[in-house]
Short mmCIF file of C-alpha atoms and ligand atoms in Angstrom, two decimals:
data_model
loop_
_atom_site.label_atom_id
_atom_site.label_comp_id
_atom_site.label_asym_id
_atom_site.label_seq_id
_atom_site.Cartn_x
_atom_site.Cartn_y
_atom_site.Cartn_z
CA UNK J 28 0.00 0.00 0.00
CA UNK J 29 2.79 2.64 0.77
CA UNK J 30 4.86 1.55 -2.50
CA UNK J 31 1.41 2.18 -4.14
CA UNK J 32 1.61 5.55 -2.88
CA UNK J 33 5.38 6.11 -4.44
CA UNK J 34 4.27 4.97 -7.61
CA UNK J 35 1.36 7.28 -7.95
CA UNK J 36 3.61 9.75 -7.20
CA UNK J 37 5.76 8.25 -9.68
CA UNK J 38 3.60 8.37 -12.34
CA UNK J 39 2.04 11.81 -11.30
CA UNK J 40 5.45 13.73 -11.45
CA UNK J 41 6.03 11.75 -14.96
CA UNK J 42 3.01 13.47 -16.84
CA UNK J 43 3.79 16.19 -15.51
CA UNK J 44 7.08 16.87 -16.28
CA UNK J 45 6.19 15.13 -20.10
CA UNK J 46 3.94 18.45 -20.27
CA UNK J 47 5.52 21.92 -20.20
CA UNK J 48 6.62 23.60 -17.25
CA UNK J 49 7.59 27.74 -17.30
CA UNK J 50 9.47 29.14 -14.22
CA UNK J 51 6.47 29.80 -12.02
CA UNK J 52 5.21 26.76 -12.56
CA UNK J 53 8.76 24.43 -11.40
CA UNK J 54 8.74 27.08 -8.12
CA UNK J 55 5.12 25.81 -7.55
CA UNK J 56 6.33 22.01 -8.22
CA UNK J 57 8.97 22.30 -5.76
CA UNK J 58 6.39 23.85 -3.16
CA UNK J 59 4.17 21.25 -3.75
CA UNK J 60 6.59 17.85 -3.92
CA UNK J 61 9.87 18.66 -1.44
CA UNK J 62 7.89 21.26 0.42
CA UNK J 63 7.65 20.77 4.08
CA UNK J 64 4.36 19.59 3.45
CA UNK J 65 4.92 18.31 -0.16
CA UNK J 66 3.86 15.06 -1.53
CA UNK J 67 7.32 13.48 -1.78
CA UNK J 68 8.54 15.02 1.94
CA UNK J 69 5.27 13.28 4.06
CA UNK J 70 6.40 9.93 2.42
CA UNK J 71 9.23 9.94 5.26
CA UNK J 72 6.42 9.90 7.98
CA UNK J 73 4.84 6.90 6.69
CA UNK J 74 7.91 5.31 7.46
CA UNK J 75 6.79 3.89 10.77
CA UNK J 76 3.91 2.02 9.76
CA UNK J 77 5.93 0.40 6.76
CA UNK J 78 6.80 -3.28 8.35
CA UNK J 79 10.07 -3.63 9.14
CA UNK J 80 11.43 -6.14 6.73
CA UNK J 81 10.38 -3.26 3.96
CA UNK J 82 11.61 -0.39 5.75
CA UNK J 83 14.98 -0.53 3.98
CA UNK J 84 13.43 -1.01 0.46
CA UNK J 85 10.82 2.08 1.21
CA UNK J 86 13.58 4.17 2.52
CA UNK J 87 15.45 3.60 -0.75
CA UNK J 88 12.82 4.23 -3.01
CA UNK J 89 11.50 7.45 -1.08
CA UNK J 90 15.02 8.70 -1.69
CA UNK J 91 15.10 7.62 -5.36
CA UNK J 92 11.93 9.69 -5.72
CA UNK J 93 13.63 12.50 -4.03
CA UNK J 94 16.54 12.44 -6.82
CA UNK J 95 14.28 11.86 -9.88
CA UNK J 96 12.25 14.61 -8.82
CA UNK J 97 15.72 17.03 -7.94
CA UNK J 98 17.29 15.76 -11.22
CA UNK J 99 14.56 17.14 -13.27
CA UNK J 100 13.59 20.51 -11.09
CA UNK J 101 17.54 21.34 -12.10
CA UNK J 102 17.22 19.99 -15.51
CA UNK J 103 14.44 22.28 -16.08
CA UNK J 104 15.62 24.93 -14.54
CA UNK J 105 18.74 25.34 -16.13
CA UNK J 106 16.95 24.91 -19.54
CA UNK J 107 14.61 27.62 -18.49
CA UNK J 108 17.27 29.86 -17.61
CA UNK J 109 19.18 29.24 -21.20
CA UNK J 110 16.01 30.31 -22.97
CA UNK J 111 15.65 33.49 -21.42
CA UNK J 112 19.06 34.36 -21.84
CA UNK J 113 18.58 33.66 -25.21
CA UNK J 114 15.82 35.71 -25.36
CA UNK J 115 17.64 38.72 -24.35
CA UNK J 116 20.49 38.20 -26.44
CA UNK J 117 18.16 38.32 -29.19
CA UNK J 118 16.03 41.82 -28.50
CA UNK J 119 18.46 43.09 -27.14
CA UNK J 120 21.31 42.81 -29.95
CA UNK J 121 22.87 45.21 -31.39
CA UNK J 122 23.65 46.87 -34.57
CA UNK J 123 27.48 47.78 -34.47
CA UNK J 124 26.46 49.41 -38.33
CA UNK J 125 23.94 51.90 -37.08
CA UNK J 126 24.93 55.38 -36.79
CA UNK J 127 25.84 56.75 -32.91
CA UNK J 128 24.09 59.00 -31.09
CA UNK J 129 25.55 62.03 -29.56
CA UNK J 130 25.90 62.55 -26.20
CA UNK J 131 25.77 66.11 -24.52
CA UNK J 132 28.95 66.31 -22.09
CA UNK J 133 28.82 69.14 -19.01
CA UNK J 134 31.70 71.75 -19.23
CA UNK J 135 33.05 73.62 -16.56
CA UNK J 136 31.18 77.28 -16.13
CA UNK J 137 33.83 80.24 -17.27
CA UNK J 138 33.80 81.47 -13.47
CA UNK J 139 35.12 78.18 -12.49
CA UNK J 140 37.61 77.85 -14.64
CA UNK J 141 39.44 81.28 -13.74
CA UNK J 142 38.75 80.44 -9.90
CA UNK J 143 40.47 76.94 -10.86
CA UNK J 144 43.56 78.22 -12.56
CA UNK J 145 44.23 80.91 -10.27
CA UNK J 146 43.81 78.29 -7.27
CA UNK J 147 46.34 76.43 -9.14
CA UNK J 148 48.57 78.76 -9.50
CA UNK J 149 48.58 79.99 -6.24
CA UNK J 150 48.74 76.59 -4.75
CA UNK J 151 51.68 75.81 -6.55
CA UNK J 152 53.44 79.48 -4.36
CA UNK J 153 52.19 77.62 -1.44
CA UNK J 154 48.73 79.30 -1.14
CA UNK J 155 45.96 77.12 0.76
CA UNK J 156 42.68 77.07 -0.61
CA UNK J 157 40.02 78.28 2.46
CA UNK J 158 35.94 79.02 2.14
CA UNK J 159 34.03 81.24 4.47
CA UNK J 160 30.32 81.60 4.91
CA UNK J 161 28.62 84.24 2.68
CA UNK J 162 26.09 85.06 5.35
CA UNK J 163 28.42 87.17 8.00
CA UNK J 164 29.18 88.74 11.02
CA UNK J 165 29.47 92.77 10.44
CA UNK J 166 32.39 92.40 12.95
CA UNK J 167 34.49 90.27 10.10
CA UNK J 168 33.11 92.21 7.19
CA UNK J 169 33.78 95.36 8.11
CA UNK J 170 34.43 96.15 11.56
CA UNK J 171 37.88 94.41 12.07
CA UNK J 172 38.82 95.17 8.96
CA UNK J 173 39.26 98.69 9.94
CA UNK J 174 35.45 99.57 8.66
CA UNK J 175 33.64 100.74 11.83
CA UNK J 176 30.30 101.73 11.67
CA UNK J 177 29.98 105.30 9.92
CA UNK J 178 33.09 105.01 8.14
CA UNK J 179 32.20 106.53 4.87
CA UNK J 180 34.14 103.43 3.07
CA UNK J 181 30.93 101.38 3.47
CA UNK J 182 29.21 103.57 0.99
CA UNK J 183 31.24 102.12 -1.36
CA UNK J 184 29.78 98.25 -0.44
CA UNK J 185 25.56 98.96 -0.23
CA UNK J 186 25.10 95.67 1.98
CA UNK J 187 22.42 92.69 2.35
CA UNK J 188 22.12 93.06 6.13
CA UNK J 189 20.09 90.41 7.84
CA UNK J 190 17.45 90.89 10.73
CA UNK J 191 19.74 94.27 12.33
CA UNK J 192 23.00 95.05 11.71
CA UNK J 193 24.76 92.33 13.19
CA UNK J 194 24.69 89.83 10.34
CA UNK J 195 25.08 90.49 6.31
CA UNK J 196 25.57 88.57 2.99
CA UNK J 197 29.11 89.04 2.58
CA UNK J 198 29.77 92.16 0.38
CA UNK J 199 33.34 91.20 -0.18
CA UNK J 200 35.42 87.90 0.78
CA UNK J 201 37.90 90.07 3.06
CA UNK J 202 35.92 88.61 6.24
CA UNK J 203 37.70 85.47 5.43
CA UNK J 204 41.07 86.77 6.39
CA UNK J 205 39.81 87.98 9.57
CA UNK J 206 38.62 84.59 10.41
CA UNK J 207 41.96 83.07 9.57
CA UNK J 208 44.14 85.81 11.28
CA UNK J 209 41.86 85.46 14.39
CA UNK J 210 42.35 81.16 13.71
CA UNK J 211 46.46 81.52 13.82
CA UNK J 212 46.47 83.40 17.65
CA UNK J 213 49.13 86.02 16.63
CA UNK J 214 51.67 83.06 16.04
CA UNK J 215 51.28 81.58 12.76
CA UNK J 216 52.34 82.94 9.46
CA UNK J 217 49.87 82.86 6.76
CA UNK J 218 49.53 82.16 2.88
CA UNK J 219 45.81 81.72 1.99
CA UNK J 220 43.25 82.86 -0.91
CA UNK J 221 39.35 82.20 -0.39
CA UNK J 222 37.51 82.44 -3.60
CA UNK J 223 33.19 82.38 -3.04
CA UNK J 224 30.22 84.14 -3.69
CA UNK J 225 29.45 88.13 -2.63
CA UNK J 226 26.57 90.34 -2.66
CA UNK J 227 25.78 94.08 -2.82
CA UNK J 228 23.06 96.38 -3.23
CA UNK J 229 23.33 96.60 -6.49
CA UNK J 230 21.15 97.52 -9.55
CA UNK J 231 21.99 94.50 -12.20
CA UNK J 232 23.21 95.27 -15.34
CA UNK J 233 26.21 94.96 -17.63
CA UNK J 234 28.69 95.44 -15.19
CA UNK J 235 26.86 94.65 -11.94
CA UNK J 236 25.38 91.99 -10.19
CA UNK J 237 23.74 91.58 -7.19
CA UNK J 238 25.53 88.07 -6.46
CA UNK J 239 28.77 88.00 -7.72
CA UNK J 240 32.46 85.97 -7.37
CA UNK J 241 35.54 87.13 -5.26
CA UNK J 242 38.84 85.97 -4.79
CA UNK J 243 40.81 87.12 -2.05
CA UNK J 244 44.48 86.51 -0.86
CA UNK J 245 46.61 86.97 2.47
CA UNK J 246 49.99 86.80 3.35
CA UNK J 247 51.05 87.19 6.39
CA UNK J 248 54.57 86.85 7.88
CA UNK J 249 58.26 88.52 8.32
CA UNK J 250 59.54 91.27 6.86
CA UNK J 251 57.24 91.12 3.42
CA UNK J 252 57.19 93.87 1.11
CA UNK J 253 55.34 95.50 -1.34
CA UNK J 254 57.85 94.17 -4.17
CA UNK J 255 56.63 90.55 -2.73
CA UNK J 256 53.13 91.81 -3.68
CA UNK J 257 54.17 93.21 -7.34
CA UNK J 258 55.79 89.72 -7.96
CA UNK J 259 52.63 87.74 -7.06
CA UNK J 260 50.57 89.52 -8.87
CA UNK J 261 53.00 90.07 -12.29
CA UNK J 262 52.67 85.60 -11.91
CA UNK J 263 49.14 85.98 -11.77
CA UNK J 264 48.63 88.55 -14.16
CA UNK J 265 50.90 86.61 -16.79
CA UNK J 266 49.29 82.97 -16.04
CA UNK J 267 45.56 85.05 -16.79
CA UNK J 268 46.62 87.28 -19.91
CA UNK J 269 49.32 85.79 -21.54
CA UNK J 270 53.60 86.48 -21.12
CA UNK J 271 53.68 90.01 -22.78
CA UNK J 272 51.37 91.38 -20.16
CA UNK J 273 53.05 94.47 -17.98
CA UNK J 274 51.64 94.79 -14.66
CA UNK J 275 51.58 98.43 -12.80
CA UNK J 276 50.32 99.16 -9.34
CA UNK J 277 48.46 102.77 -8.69
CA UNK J 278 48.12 104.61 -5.02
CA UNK J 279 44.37 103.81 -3.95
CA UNK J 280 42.54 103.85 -1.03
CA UNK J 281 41.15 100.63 1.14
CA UNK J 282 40.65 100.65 4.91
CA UNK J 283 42.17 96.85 5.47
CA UNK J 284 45.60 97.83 3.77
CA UNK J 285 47.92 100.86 4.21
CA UNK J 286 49.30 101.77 1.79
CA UNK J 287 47.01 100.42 -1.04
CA UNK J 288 46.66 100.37 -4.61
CA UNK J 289 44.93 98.55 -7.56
CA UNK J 290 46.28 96.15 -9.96
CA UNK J 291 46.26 97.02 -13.87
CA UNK J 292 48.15 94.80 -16.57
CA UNK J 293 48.62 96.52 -19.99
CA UNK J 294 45.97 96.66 -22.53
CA UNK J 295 45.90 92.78 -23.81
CA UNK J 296 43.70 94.08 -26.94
CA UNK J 297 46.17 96.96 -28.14
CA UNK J 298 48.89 95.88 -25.99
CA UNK J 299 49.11 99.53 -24.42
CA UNK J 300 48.20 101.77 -27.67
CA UNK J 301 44.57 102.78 -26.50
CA UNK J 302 41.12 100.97 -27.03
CA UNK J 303 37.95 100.50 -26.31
CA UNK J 304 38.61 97.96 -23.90
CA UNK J 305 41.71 99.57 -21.49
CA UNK J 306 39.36 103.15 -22.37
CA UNK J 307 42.32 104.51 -24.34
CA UNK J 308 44.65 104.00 -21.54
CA UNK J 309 46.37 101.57 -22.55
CA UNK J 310 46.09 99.38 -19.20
CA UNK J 311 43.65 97.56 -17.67
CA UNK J 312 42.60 97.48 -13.67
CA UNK J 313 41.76 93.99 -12.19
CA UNK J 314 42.03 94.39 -8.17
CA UNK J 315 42.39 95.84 -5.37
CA UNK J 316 45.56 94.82 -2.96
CA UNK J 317 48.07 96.54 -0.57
CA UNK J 318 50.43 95.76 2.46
CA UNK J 319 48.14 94.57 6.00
CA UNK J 320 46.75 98.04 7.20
CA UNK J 321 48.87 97.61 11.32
CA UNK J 322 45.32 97.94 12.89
CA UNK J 323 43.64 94.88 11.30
CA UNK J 324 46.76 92.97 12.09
CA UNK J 325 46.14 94.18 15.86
CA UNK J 326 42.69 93.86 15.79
CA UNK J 327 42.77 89.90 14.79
CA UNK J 328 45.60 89.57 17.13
CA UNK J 329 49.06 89.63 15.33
CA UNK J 330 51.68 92.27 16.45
CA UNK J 331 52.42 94.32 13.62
CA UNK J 332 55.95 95.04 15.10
CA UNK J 333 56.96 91.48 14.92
CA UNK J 334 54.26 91.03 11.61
CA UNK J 335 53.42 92.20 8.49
CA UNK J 336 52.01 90.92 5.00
CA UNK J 337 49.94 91.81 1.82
CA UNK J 338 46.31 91.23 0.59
CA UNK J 339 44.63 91.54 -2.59
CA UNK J 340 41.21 91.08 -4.05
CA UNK J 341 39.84 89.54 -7.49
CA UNK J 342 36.68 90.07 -8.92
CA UNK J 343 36.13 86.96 -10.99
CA UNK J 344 33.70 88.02 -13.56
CA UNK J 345 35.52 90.63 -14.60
CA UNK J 346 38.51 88.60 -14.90
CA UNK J 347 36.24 86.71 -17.01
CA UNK J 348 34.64 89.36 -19.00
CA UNK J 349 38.49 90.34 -19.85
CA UNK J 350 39.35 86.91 -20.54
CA UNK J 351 37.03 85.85 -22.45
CA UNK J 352 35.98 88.77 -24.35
CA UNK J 353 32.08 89.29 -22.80
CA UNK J 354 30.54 92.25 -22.80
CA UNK J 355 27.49 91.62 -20.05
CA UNK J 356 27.74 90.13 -16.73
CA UNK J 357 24.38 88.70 -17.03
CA UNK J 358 25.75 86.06 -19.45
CA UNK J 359 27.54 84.08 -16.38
CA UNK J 360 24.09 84.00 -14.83
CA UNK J 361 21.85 83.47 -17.45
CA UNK J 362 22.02 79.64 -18.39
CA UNK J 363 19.56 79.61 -20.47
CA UNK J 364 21.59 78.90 -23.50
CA UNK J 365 23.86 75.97 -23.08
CA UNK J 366 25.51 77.21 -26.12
CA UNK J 367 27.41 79.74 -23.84
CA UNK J 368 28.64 77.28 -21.77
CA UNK J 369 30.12 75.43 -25.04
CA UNK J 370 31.45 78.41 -26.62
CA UNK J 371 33.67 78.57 -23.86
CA UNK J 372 34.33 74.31 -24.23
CA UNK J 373 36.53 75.58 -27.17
CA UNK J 374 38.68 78.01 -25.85
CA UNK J 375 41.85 77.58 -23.91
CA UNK J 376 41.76 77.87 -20.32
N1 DAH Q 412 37.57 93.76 -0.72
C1 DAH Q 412 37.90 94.71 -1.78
C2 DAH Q 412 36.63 95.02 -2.55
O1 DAH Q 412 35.71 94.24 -2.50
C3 DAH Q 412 38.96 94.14 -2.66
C4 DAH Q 412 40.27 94.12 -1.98
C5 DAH Q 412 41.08 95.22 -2.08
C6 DAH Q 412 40.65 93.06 -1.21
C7 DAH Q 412 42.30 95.25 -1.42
C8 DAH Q 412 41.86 93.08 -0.53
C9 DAH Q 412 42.67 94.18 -0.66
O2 DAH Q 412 42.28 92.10 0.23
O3 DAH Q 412 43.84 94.16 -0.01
O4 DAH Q 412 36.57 96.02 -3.18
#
């Protein structure tokens, strides 16, 4: 009676698999044979009531059942998986003779690109590369700096302020120096630039933006001199507008650096004739630097009898705009025509 049982199993699992079988269907055969409840599994609890001379035979043919129906789950299985692969191969082959598409690459924005090369430059003098946050403490934006409240030098920077007149947007990156004077304690030189983001009061148009792009550098040690400064800037001037540039400095006036003065190179368009460009004076300003005013050194705590240093300050659009020949900020903000972007893609750097 219970070899009866194996061989209706026998004969069950031999229609069946004579029929065909897809993937869900073998899962469901497994479930239903070699479950823990399956057809093939409850055999082995019969075993007790099998007498005992035919224990041994039962056993063997229980576990025969076991490998026929194992043999042919795997059988199927891997047959099943072979089709589908096939399958795939098939829809999804390809032809090596069709034409390619395109594909649309990113390209670095023109601000980042002069940020980049300058930080290159600079880090190959030894500069380190520091951020700051662009919403500030008046304290680092203006008051340390040598910009107290009133000075008529703030005119000059129509500031964001923020709930009072504690905190602004940053109208210029100079904070940043503060915060990494006040960071070396009077002790340790420094050789940083901090490019980022600024903001100002100011009507947008060809020339001004609301949100624009500094970079800013300090140096800070022993016995620096303006001639240090001149030399800096001739590399960067040179690395930006080619080897024939001449660099100049002329007397100006900043409250962070005594004595002060603002970076021109020579006219890259007429090289120093007169244009439109340099205004038909033949050079071309592109910052603002000058040697650590003695006050801001004291007031972020470095002696300025033992310390001294220079600073200087980039806008980056309009080392762009000279660079790259544009004529309205707005374009840097303005991505509405990817074509920009690409125009650059072509250039050098
Ligand atoms: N912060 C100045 C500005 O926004 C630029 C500048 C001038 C920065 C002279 C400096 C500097 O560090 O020494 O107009």
């Amino acid at each position: 009676m219970h070899n009866e049982k194996i061989k209706e199993i026998e004969s069950e699992l031999k229609s069946i698999f004579e029929g065909s079988i897809d993937q869900k269907r073998l899962e469901e055969l497994k479930v239903e044979y070699m479950g823990k409840n399956g057809k093939i599994t409850v055999l082995n609890s019969l075993i007790k009531d099998v007498p005992n001379e035919e224990k041994k035979e039962f056993g063997m043919k229980v576990n025969e059942l076991k490998n026929t129906f194992n043999t042919k789950y795997e059988e199927i299985k891997e047959r099943l998986e072979e089709e589908l692969i096939n399958e795939k191969l098939e829809s999804e082959a390809i032809d090596v003779t069709l034409p390619g598409t395109n594909i649309l690459s990113g390209s670095a924005h023109p601000i980042e690109r002069i940020i980049e090369s300058l930080e290159n430059l600079l880090m190959s003098m030894g500069y380190d590369v520091v951020e700051g946050p662009e919403v500030e403490k008046d304290l680092y934006n203006f008051e340390l700096l040598n910009l107290p409240k009133g000075h008529p030098a703030r005119d000059a920077q129509d500031t964001f302020y923020i709930k009072g007149d504690e905190y602004l947007l940053r109208s210029q990156t100079s904070p940043v120096q503060v915060r990494e004077m006040l960071k070396g304690e009077g002790k340790e030189p420094i050789r940083i630039i901090c490019p980022g983001k600024t903001y100002r009061r100011d009507e947008d148009d060809a020339t001004h933006s609301h949100e624009f792009t500094q970079m800013e550098g300090l140096l800070v040690d022993k016995n620096i001199t303006l001639g240090d400064l001149k030399g800096t800037f001739e590399e960067i001037a040179k690395m930006l507008f080619g080897k024939g540039r001449s660099t100049r400095f002329r007397p100006s006036y900043y409250p962070f650096t005594e004595p002060s003065v603002e970076m021109d190179i020579s006219c890259f368009n007429c090289n120093g004739k007169g244009c439109n460009i340099c205004k038909g004076t033949g050079w071309i300003t592109v910052g603002g630097a000058g040697m650590v005013n003695p006050i801001v050194l004291r007031n972020c705590g470095y002696d300025p009898d033992k310390w001294n240093g220079f600073a200087f300050g980039f806008g980056i659009e309009r080392l762009a705009m000279l660079k790259y020949g544009v004529e309205d900020i707005r374009v840097f903000y303005m991505n509405h025509d990817v074509r920009m972007l690409k125009e650059f893609d072509r250039r050098e750097y």
